[in-house]
Short mmCIF file of C-alpha atoms in Angstrom, two decimals:
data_model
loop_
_atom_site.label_atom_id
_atom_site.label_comp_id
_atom_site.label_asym_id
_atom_site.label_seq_id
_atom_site.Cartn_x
_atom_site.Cartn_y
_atom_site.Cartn_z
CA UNK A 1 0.00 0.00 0.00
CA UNK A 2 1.49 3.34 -1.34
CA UNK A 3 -0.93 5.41 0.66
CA UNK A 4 -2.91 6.63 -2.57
CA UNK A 5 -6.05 5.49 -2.65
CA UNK A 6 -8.29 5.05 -5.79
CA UNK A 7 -12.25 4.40 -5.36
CA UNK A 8 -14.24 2.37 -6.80
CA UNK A 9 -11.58 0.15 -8.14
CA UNK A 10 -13.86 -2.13 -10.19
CA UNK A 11 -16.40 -0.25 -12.38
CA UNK A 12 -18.62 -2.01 -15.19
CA UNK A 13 -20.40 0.53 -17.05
CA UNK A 14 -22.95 0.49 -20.04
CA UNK A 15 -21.78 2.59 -23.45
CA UNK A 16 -23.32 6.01 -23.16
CA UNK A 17 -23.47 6.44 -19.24
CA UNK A 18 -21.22 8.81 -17.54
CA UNK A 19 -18.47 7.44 -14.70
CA UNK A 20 -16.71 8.78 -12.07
CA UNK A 21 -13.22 7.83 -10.37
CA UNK A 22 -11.80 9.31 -7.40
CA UNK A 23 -7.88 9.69 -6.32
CA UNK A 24 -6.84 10.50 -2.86
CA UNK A 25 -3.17 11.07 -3.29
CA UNK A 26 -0.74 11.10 -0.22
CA UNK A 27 -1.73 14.49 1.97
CA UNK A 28 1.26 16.34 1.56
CA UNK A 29 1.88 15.42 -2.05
CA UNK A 30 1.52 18.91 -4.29
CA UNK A 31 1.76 16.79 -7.47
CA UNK A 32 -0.78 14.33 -9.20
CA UNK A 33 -0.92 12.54 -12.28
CA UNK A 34 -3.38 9.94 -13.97
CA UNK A 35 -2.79 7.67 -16.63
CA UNK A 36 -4.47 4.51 -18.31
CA UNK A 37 -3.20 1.10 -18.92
CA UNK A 38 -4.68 -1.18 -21.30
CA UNK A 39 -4.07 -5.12 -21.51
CA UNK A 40 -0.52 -5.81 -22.19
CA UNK A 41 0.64 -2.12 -22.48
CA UNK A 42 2.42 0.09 -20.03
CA UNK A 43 0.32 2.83 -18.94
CA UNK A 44 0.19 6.52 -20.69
CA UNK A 45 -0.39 9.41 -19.49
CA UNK A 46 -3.26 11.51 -19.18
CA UNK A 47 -3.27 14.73 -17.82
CA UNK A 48 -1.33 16.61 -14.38
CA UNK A 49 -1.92 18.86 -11.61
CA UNK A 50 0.19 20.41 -9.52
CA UNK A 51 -2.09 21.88 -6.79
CA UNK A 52 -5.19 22.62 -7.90
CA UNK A 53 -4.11 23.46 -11.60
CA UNK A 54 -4.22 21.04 -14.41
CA UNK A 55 -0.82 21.75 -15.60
CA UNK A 56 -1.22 19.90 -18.89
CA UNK A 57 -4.00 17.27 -20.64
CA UNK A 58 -2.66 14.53 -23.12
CA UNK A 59 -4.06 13.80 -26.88
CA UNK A 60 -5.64 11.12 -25.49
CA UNK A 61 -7.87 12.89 -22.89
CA UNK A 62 -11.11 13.69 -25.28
CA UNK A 63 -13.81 16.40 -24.58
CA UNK A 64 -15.34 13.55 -23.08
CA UNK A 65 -12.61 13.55 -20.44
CA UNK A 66 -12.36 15.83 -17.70
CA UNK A 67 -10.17 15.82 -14.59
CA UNK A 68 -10.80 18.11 -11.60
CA UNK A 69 -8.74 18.87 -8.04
CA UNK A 70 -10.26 21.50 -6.25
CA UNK A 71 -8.46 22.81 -3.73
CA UNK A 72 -5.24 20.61 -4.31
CA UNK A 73 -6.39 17.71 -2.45
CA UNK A 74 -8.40 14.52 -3.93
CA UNK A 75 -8.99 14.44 -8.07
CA UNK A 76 -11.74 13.49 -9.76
CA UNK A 77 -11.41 11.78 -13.46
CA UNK A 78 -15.30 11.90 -15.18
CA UNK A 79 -15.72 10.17 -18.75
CA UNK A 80 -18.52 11.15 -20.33
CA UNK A 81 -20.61 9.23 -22.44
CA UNK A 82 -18.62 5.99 -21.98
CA UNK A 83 -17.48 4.05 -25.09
CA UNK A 84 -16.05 0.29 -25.58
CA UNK A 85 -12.35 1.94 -26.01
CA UNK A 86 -12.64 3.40 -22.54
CA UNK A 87 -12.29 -0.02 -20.88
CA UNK A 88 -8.82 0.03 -19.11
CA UNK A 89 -7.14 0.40 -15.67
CA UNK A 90 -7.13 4.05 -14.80
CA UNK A 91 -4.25 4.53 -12.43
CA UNK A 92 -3.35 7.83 -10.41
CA UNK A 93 -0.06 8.91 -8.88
CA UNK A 94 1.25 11.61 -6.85
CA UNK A 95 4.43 12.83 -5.64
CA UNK A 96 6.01 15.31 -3.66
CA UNK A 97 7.60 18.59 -4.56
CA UNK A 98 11.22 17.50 -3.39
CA UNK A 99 11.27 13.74 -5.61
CA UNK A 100 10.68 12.58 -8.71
CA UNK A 101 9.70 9.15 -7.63
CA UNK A 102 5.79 8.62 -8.48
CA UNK A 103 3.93 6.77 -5.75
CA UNK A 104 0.82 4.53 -7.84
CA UNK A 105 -2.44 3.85 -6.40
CA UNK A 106 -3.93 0.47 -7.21
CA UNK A 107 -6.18 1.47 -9.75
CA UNK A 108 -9.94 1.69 -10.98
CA UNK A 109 -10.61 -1.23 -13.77
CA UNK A 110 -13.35 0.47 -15.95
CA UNK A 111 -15.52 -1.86 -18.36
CA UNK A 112 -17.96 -0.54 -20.38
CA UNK A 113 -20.09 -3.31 -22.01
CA UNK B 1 2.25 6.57 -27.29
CA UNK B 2 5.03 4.59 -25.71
CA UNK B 3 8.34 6.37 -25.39
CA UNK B 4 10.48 3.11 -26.50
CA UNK B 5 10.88 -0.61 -26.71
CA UNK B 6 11.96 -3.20 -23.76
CA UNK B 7 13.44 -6.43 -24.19
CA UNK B 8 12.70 -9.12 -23.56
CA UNK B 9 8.91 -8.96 -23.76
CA UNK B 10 8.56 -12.21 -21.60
CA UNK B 11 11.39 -13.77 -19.43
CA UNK B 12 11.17 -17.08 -17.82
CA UNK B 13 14.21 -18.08 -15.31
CA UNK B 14 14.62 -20.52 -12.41
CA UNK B 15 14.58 -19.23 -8.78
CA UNK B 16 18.21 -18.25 -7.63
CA UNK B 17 19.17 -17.52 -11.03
CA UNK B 18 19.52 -13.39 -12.48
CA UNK B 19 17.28 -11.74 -14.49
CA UNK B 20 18.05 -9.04 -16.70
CA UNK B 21 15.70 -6.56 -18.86
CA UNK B 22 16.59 -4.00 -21.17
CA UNK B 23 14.97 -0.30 -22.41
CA UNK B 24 15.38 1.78 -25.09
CA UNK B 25 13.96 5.40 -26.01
CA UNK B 26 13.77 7.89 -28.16
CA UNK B 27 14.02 11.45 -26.38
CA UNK B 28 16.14 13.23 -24.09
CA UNK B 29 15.39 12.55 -20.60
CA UNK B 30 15.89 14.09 -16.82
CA UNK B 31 15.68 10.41 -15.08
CA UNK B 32 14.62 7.26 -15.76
CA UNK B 33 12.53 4.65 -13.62
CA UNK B 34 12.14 1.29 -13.37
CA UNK B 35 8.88 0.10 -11.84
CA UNK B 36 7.32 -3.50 -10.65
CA UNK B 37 3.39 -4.33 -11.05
CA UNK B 38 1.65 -7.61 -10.00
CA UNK B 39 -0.89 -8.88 -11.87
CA UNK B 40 -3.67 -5.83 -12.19
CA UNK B 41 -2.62 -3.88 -9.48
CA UNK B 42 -0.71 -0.76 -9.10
CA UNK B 43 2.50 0.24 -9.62
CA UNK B 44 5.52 -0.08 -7.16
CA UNK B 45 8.50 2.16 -8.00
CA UNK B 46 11.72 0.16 -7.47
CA UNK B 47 14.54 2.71 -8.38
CA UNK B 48 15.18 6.02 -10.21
CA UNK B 49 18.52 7.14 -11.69
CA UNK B 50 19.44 10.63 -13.16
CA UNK B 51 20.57 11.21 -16.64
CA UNK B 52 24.23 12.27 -15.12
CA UNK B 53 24.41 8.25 -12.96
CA UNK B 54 25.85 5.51 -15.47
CA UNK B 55 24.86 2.97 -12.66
CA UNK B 56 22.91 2.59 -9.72
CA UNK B 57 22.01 -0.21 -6.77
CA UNK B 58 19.48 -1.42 -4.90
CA UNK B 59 19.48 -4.32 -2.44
CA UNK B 60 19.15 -6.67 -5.22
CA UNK B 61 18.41 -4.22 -8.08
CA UNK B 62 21.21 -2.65 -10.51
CA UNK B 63 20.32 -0.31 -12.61
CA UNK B 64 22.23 0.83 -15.97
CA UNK B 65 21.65 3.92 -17.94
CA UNK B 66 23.48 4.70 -21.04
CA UNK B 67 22.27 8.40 -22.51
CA UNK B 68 24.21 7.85 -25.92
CA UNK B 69 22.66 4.55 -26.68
CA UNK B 70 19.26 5.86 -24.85
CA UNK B 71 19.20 2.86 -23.05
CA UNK B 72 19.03 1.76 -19.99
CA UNK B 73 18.86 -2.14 -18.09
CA UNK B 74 17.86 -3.24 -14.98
CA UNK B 75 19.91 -6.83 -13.39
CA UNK B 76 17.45 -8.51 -10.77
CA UNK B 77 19.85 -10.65 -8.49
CA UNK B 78 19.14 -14.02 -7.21
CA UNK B 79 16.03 -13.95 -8.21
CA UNK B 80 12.80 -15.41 -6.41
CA UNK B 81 9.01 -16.64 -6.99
CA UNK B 82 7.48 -13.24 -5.34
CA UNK B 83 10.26 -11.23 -7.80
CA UNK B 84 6.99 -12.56 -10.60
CA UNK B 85 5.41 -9.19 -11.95
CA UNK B 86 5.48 -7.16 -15.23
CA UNK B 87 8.58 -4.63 -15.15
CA UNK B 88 8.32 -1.10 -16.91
CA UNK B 89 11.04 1.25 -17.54
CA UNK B 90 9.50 4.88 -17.74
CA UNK B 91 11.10 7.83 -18.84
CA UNK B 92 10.53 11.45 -17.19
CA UNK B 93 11.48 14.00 -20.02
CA UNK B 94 9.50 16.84 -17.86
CA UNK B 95 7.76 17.95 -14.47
CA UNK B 96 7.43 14.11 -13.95
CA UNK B 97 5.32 13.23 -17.00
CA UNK B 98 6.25 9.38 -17.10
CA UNK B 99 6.44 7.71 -20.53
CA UNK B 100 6.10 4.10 -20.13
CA UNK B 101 7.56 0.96 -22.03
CA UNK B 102 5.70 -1.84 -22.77
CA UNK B 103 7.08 -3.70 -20.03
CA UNK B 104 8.59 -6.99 -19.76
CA UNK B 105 6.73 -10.32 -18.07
CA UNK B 106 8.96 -11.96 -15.66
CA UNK B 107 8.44 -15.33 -14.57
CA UNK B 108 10.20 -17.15 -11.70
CA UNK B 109 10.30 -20.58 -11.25
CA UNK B 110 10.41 -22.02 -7.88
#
């Protein structure tokens, strides 16, 4: 256990509906990142904060994607009308200001069938 | 998209013997990191090293980076049945935006 904590971390879904995912990174960490991981595949990134402020958003993160962290503490990651290719582990890390070293919580598995 | 290629993809050794996995990739980088996940679970970081370290340890772990090849390789020693997980090298180019490998499946015989 890292101490970042991901909720729900199973999540079957029907195509169309909307989905939620929660990180709640280590308290003191400034820094927070998400990424997704398909079968067989090393993850990829998705989008940063630092604080409260989305620092940057990946290609991959469609209008249908959006990522929230008010007040610099837990994230949110909201897909929006789900689709088939959304199915993957969603993973969230954060770090501290003072390391580079990325501590991983355990994941949400999203299927949407 | 991934940042490079590892090697092997799958790796199958007896317990007691070394395992050793290779990275490659493609842009300039600040540090690279070598991480461990069991089967659908998180991540566990195992060991970071700086694009100005040639070589780095860790209990077990050694860890090789060479920027003019853009390569790196990390030596599991003695190697036992829990050491079993997918291993990733990732790349951090900026602000700690990882680019992942495709990892490589270890397997360890008891």
């Amino acid at each position: 256990d890292t101490g970042v904590s991901q909720n729900p971390r199973h999540k079957i879904t029907k195509r169309g509906q909307n989905v939620t995912f929660r990180c709640d990174p280590i308290s003191e960490h400034n820094r927070l990142y998400w990424y997704r991981q398909t079968l067989g595949q090393g993850p990829e990134f998705l989008t940063y904060f630092q604080n409260e402020a989305q620092l940057e958003k990946s290609r991959l993160l469609s209008d249908r994607f959006s990522a929230e962290r008010p007040k610099g503490s837990f994230s949110t990651l909201e897909i929006q009308r789900t689709e088939q290719g959304d199915s993957a582990m969603y993973l969230c890390a954060s770090r501290p200001e003072s390391t580079d070293t990325q501590y991983f919580g355990p994941g949400t598995r999203l299927t949407v069938l | 998209s991934q940042q490079g290629e590892e090697d092997p993809q799958a790796l199958s050794i007896q317990e007691g013997e070394n395992a050793t996995m290779n990275c490659s990739y493609k842009t300039s980088i600040n540090n690279l990191q070598w991480y461990r996940q069991n089967s659908g679970r998180g991540l566990v970081h195992l060991i970071l090293i700086r694009s100005n370290e040639r070589e780095k340890h860790s209990g077990r772990l050694r860890v090789t980076l060479d920027t003019s090849k853009k390569s790196s390789s990390l030596l599991i020693t003695a190697s036992r049945a829990a050491d079993t997980a997918s291993y990733f090298c990732a790349t951090d180019a900026s602000y700690g935006k990882l680019t992942f490998g495709q990892g490589t499946i270890l397997t360890v015989h008891p």
